[in-house]
Coordinates of N, CA and C in Angstrom, one line a residue:
M5 N 20.9 41.9 63.6 CA 20.8 43.3 63.1 C 19.5 43.9 63.6
K6 N 18.4 43.2 63.6 CA 17.1 43.8 64.0 C 17.2 44.2 65.5
Q7 N 17.8 43.4 66.3 CA 17.9 43.8 67.7 C 18.7 45.1 67.8
S8 N 19.8 45.2 67.1 CA 20.6 46.5 67.1 C 19.8 47.7 66.7
L9 N 18.9 47.5 65.7 CA 18.1 48.6 65.2 C 17.0 49.0 66.2
S10 N 16.5 48.0 67.0 CA 15.5 48.3 67.9 C 16.0 49.2 69.1
R11 N 17.3 49.3 69.3 CA 17.9 50.1 70.3 C 17.9 51.6 69.8
C12 N 17.6 51.8 68.5 CA 17.7 53.1 67.9 C 16.4 53.9 68.0
N13 N 15.4 53.5 68.7 CA 14.1 54.1 68.7 C 14.1 55.5 69.3
H14 N 15.1 56.0 69.9 CA 15.2 57.3 70.4 C 15.9 58.3 69.5
L15 N 16.1 57.9 68.3 CA 16.7 58.8 67.3 C 15.8 60.0 67.0
A16 N 16.4 61.1 66.8 CA 15.6 62.3 66.6 C 15.8 62.9 65.2
T17 N 14.7 63.2 64.6 CA 14.7 64.0 63.3 C 14.2 65.4 63.6
I18 N 15.0 66.4 63.2 CA 14.6 67.7 63.5 C 14.6 68.5 62.2
N19 N 13.8 69.5 62.2 CA 13.8 70.5 61.2 C 14.2 71.8 61.8
R20 N 15.3 72.3 61.3 CA 15.8 73.6 61.9 C 15.1 74.7 61.2
P21 N 14.9 75.8 62.0 CA 14.2 77.0 61.4 C 15.2 77.6 60.3
T22 N 14.6 78.1 59.3 CA 15.4 78.8 58.2 C 14.8 80.2 58.0
T23 N 15.5 80.9 57.2 CA 15.1 82.3 56.9 C 14.0 82.3 55.8
K24 N 13.7 81.2 55.3 CA 12.7 81.1 54.2 C 11.3 81.2 54.8
K25 N 10.4 81.6 53.9 CA 9.0 81.8 54.3 C 8.4 80.4 54.6
K26 N 7.4 80.4 55.4 CA 6.7 79.1 55.8 C 6.3 78.3 54.6
S27 N 5.9 79.0 53.5 CA 5.4 78.3 52.3 C 6.5 77.7 51.5
A28 N 7.7 78.0 51.8 CA 8.9 77.4 51.0 C 8.9 75.9 51.2
K29 N 9.3 75.3 50.1 CA 9.4 73.8 50.1 C 10.6 73.4 50.9
R30 N 10.4 72.4 51.8 CA 11.5 71.9 52.6 C 12.0 70.7 51.9
C31 N 13.3 70.6 51.7 CA 13.9 69.5 51.0 C 15.0 68.8 51.8
I32 N 15.4 69.3 53.0 CA 16.5 68.8 53.8 C 15.9 68.3 55.1
V33 N 16.2 67.1 55.5 CA 15.9 66.5 56.8 C 17.2 66.2 57.5
E34 N 17.3 66.6 58.7 CA 18.4 66.3 59.5 C 18.1 65.2 60.5
V35 N 19.0 64.1 60.4 CA 18.8 63.0 61.3 C 20.0 63.0 62.3
I36 N 19.6 63.1 63.6 CA 20.6 63.1 64.6 C 20.7 61.8 65.3
V37 N 21.9 61.2 65.2 CA 22.1 59.8 65.8 C 23.0 60.0 67.1
P38 N 22.5 59.4 68.2 CA 23.3 59.5 69.4 C 24.7 58.9 69.2
H39 N 25.7 59.6 69.8 CA 27.1 59.1 69.6 C 27.3 57.7 70.1
T40 N 26.4 57.2 70.9 CA 26.6 55.8 71.4 C 26.1 54.7 70.4
I41 N 25.6 55.2 69.3 CA 25.1 54.2 68.3 C 25.9 54.4 67.0
D42 N 26.2 53.3 66.4 CA 27.0 53.3 65.1 C 26.0 53.8 64.1
S43 N 26.2 54.9 63.5 CA 25.3 55.5 62.5 C 25.1 54.6 61.3
T44 N 26.0 53.7 61.0 CA 25.8 52.8 59.9 C 24.6 51.9 60.1
L45 N 24.1 51.7 61.3 CA 22.9 50.9 61.6 C 21.7 51.7 61.1
I46 N 21.8 53.0 60.9 CA 20.7 53.8 60.3 C 20.9 54.0 58.8
V47 N 22.2 54.4 58.5 CA 22.5 54.8 57.1 C 22.3 53.7 56.1
L48 N 22.9 52.5 56.4 CA 22.9 51.4 55.4 C 21.4 50.9 55.0
P49 N 20.6 50.7 56.0 CA 19.2 50.3 55.6 C 18.5 51.5 54.9
M50 N 18.8 52.7 55.3 CA 18.2 53.9 54.6 C 18.6 53.9 53.1
I51 N 19.9 53.7 52.9 CA 20.4 53.7 51.5 C 19.8 52.6 50.7
S52 N 19.7 51.4 51.3 CA 19.1 50.2 50.6 C 17.7 50.5 50.2
S53 N 16.9 51.1 51.1 CA 15.5 51.4 50.9 C 15.4 52.5 49.8
L54 N 16.2 53.5 49.9 CA 16.1 54.6 48.9 C 16.4 54.1 47.5
T55 N 17.4 53.2 47.3 CA 17.7 52.8 46.0 C 16.6 51.9 45.4
Q56 N 15.8 51.3 46.2 CA 14.6 50.5 45.7 C 13.5 51.4 45.3
Q57 N 13.4 52.6 45.7 CA 12.3 53.5 45.5 C 12.4 54.4 44.3
T58 N 13.6 54.5 43.7 CA 13.7 55.5 42.6 C 14.1 54.7 41.4
S59 N 13.7 55.3 40.2 CA 14.1 54.6 39.0 C 14.9 55.5 38.0
E60 N 14.7 56.8 38.1 CA 15.3 57.7 37.1 C 16.5 58.4 37.6
R61 N 16.6 58.7 38.9 CA 17.7 59.5 39.3 C 18.5 58.7 40.4
W62 N 19.7 59.2 40.6 CA 20.6 58.6 41.6 C 20.2 58.8 43.0
I63 N 20.7 57.9 43.9 CA 20.8 58.2 45.3 C 22.2 58.4 45.5
T64 N 22.6 59.6 46.0 CA 24.0 59.9 46.2 C 24.3 59.9 47.7
W65 N 25.4 59.2 48.0 CA 25.8 59.1 49.4 C 27.2 59.7 49.6
V66 N 27.3 60.8 50.3 CA 28.5 61.5 50.6 C 29.0 61.0 51.9
T67 N 30.1 60.3 52.0 CA 30.6 59.7 53.2 C 32.1 59.6 53.3
H68 N 32.5 59.5 54.5 CA 34.0 59.3 54.8 C 34.2 57.8 55.0
R69 N 33.1 57.1 55.1 CA 33.2 55.6 55.4 C 33.5 54.8 54.1
T70 N 34.0 53.6 54.4 CA 34.1 52.6 53.3 C 32.8 51.8 53.3
P71 N 32.0 51.9 52.3 CA 30.7 51.2 52.3 C 30.8 49.7 52.3
N72 N 29.9 49.1 53.0 CA 29.8 47.7 53.1 C 28.9 47.1 52.0
K73 N 29.5 46.8 50.8 CA 28.8 46.4 49.6 C 28.0 45.2 49.9
Q74 N 28.5 44.2 50.6 CA 27.8 43.0 50.8 C 26.5 43.2 51.6
Y75 N 26.6 44.1 52.6 CA 25.4 44.4 53.4 C 24.4 45.1 52.6
L76 N 24.8 46.0 51.7 CA 23.8 46.7 50.9 C 23.1 45.7 49.9
L77 N 23.9 44.8 49.3 CA 23.3 43.8 48.4 C 22.4 42.9 49.2
N78 N 22.8 42.4 50.4 CA 22.0 41.5 51.2 C 20.6 42.2 51.6
N79 N 20.6 43.5 51.6 CA 19.4 44.2 52.0 C 18.6 44.8 50.8
G80 N 19.0 44.3 49.6 CA 18.2 44.7 48.5 C 18.6 46.0 47.8
A81 N 19.7 46.5 48.1 CA 20.1 47.8 47.5 C 20.3 47.6 46.0
K82 N 19.9 48.5 45.2 CA 20.2 48.5 43.7 C 21.4 49.3 43.5
L83 N 22.6 48.7 43.4 CA 23.8 49.4 43.3 C 23.9 50.2 42.1
D84 N 23.2 49.9 41.0 CA 23.2 50.7 39.8 C 22.5 52.0 40.0
K85 N 21.8 52.2 41.1 CA 21.1 53.5 41.4 C 21.8 54.3 42.5
L86 N 23.0 53.7 43.0 CA 23.7 54.3 44.1 C 25.0 54.9 43.6
R87 N 25.2 56.2 43.9 CA 26.5 56.9 43.6 C 27.1 57.2 44.9
I88 N 28.3 56.7 45.2 CA 29.0 57.0 46.4 C 30.1 58.0 46.1
V89 N 30.1 59.0 46.9 CA 31.2 60.0 46.8 C 31.9 59.9 48.1
H90 N 33.1 59.4 48.0 CA 34.0 59.1 49.2 C 34.8 60.4 49.5
V91 N 34.7 61.0 50.6 CA 35.5 62.2 51.0 C 36.5 61.8 52.0
T92 N 37.7 62.4 51.9 CA 38.7 62.1 52.8 C 38.9 63.2 53.9
K93 N 38.4 64.4 53.5 CA 38.5 65.6 54.4 C 37.1 66.0 54.8
Y94 N 36.8 66.2 56.1 CA 35.5 66.7 56.5 C 35.2 68.0 55.9
S95 N 36.2 68.8 55.7 CA 35.9 70.2 55.1 C 35.3 70.1 53.7
D96 N 35.4 69.0 53.0 CA 34.9 68.9 51.7 C 33.4 68.4 51.7
V97 N 32.9 67.9 52.8 CA 31.6 67.3 52.9 C 30.5 68.4 52.5
R98 N 30.6 69.5 53.1 CA 29.5 70.6 52.8 C 29.5 71.0 51.3
W99 N 30.7 71.2 50.8 CA 30.8 71.7 49.4 C 30.3 70.6 48.4
I100 N 30.8 69.4 48.6 CA 30.4 68.3 47.8 C 28.9 68.0 47.9
T101 N 28.3 68.1 49.1 CA 26.9 67.8 49.3 C 26.1 68.9 48.5
C102 N 26.5 70.2 48.7 CA 25.8 71.2 48.0 C 25.9 71.0 46.4
Q103 N 27.0 70.6 45.9 CA 27.1 70.4 44.5 C 26.2 69.2 44.1
A104 N 26.2 68.2 44.9 CA 25.3 67.0 44.5 C 23.8 67.4 44.5
L105 N 23.5 68.3 45.5 CA 22.1 68.7 45.5 C 21.7 69.6 44.4
V106 N 22.5 70.5 44.0 CA 22.2 71.5 42.9 C 22.2 70.9 41.5
Q107 N 22.9 69.8 41.3 CA 23.1 69.2 40.0 C 21.8 68.7 39.3
N108 N 20.8 68.4 40.1 CA 19.5 67.8 39.6 C 19.7 66.5 39.0
N109 N 20.6 65.7 39.4 CA 20.7 64.3 38.8 C 20.6 63.3 39.9
S110 N 20.3 63.7 41.1 CA 20.1 62.8 42.2 C 18.6 63.0 42.7
H111 N 18.0 61.9 43.1 CA 16.7 62.0 43.8 C 16.9 62.4 45.2
T112 N 17.9 61.8 45.9 CA 18.2 62.1 47.3 C 19.7 62.1 47.5
V113 N 20.2 63.0 48.2 CA 21.6 63.1 48.6 C 21.6 62.8 50.1
V114 N 22.3 61.8 50.5 CA 22.5 61.5 51.9 C 24.0 61.8 52.3
A115 N 24.1 62.7 53.3 CA 25.5 63.1 53.7 C 25.7 63.0 55.2
E116 N 26.9 62.6 55.5 CA 27.2 62.4 56.9 C 28.3 63.4 57.3
Q117 N 28.1 64.0 58.5 CA 29.1 64.9 59.0 C 29.0 64.9 60.5
D118 N 30.0 65.2 61.3 CA 29.9 65.2 62.7 C 29.0 66.3 63.2
D119 N 28.9 67.4 62.6 CA 28.0 68.4 63.0 C 27.6 69.3 61.8
W120 N 26.3 69.6 61.7 CA 25.8 70.5 60.6 C 25.4 71.8 61.4
S121 N 25.9 72.9 61.0 CA 25.5 74.2 61.6 C 24.2 74.6 61.0
D122 N 23.5 75.6 61.6 CA 22.3 76.2 61.0 C 22.6 76.7 59.6
G123 N 23.8 77.4 59.5 CA 24.2 77.9 58.2 C 24.4 76.8 57.1
D124 N 25.0 75.7 57.5 CA 25.1 74.5 56.6 C 23.8 74.0 56.1
I125 N 22.8 73.9 57.1 CA 21.5 73.4 56.7 C 20.8 74.4 55.7
N126 N 21.0 75.7 56.0 CA 20.4 76.7 55.1 C 21.0 76.6 53.7
L127 N 22.4 76.4 53.6 CA 23.0 76.2 52.3 C 22.5 75.0 51.6
L128 N 22.4 73.9 52.3 CA 21.8 72.6 51.8 C 20.4 72.8 51.3
E129 N 19.6 73.5 52.0 CA 18.2 73.8 51.6 C 18.2 74.6 50.3
S130 N 19.0 75.6 50.2 CA 19.0 76.4 49.0 C 19.5 75.6 47.8
A131 N 20.5 74.8 48.0 CA 21.0 73.9 46.9 C 19.9 72.9 46.5
G132 N 19.3 72.3 47.5 CA 18.2 71.3 47.2 C 17.1 71.9 46.5
I133 N 16.7 73.1 46.8 CA 15.5 73.7 46.1 C 15.9 74.0 44.7
K134 N 17.1 74.6 44.5 CA 17.6 74.9 43.2 C 17.7 73.7 42.3
G135 N 18.2 72.5 42.9 CA 18.3 71.3 42.1 C 17.2 70.4 42.1
N136 N 16.1 70.8 42.8 CA 14.9 69.9 43.0 C 15.3 68.5 43.5
T137 N 16.1 68.5 44.5 CA 16.7 67.3 45.1 C 16.4 67.3 46.6
Q138 N 16.1 66.1 47.1 CA 15.9 65.9 48.5 C 17.3 65.6 49.2
G139 N 17.4 66.0 50.4 CA 18.6 65.7 51.1 C 18.4 65.2 52.5
I140 N 19.3 64.3 53.0 CA 19.3 63.9 54.4 C 20.6 64.1 55.0
A141 N 20.7 65.0 56.0 CA 21.9 65.4 56.6 C 22.0 64.6 57.9
I142 N 23.0 63.7 58.0 CA 23.1 62.9 59.2 C 24.3 63.4 60.1
T143 N 24.0 63.5 61.3 CA 25.0 64.0 62.3 C 24.9 63.2 63.6
T144 N 26.0 63.2 64.3 CA 26.0 62.5 65.6 C 26.0 63.5 66.7
S145 N 25.1 63.2 67.7 CA 24.9 64.1 68.9 C 25.9 63.7 69.9
E146 N 26.2 64.7 70.8 CA 27.1 64.4 71.9 C 26.4 63.9 73.1
G147 N 25.1 64.2 73.2 CA 24.4 63.9 74.4 C 23.5 62.8 74.4

């Protein structure tokens, strides 16, 4: 597994410009995973680590995948701190992610979608600020 992760050193994290003032709190990070890499190599260790860092609020994972429970357990994930929202339609990802961010019962919301538009990121930012919740938007790049 470590060898697989070492191939991922060219992953990019970007912050998209928003219409908010520079002093506004940023709460959404977009992680772009090259399409040649299985994003679970990034997401599962991230989820495991996040569940170990929080004690009062959930880590919410919005995903179309079936989670690998054994992998999460083997990597120290605290499953009692993880809330998985399984979506079957990509069209639901944005709405569900916004709802999870605004509810103020998650420390961090991790959401996967093939592509997040600038408008999507702005909506997530607004919801995260309102709910005092951090978000990680994961997408796959074409290039």
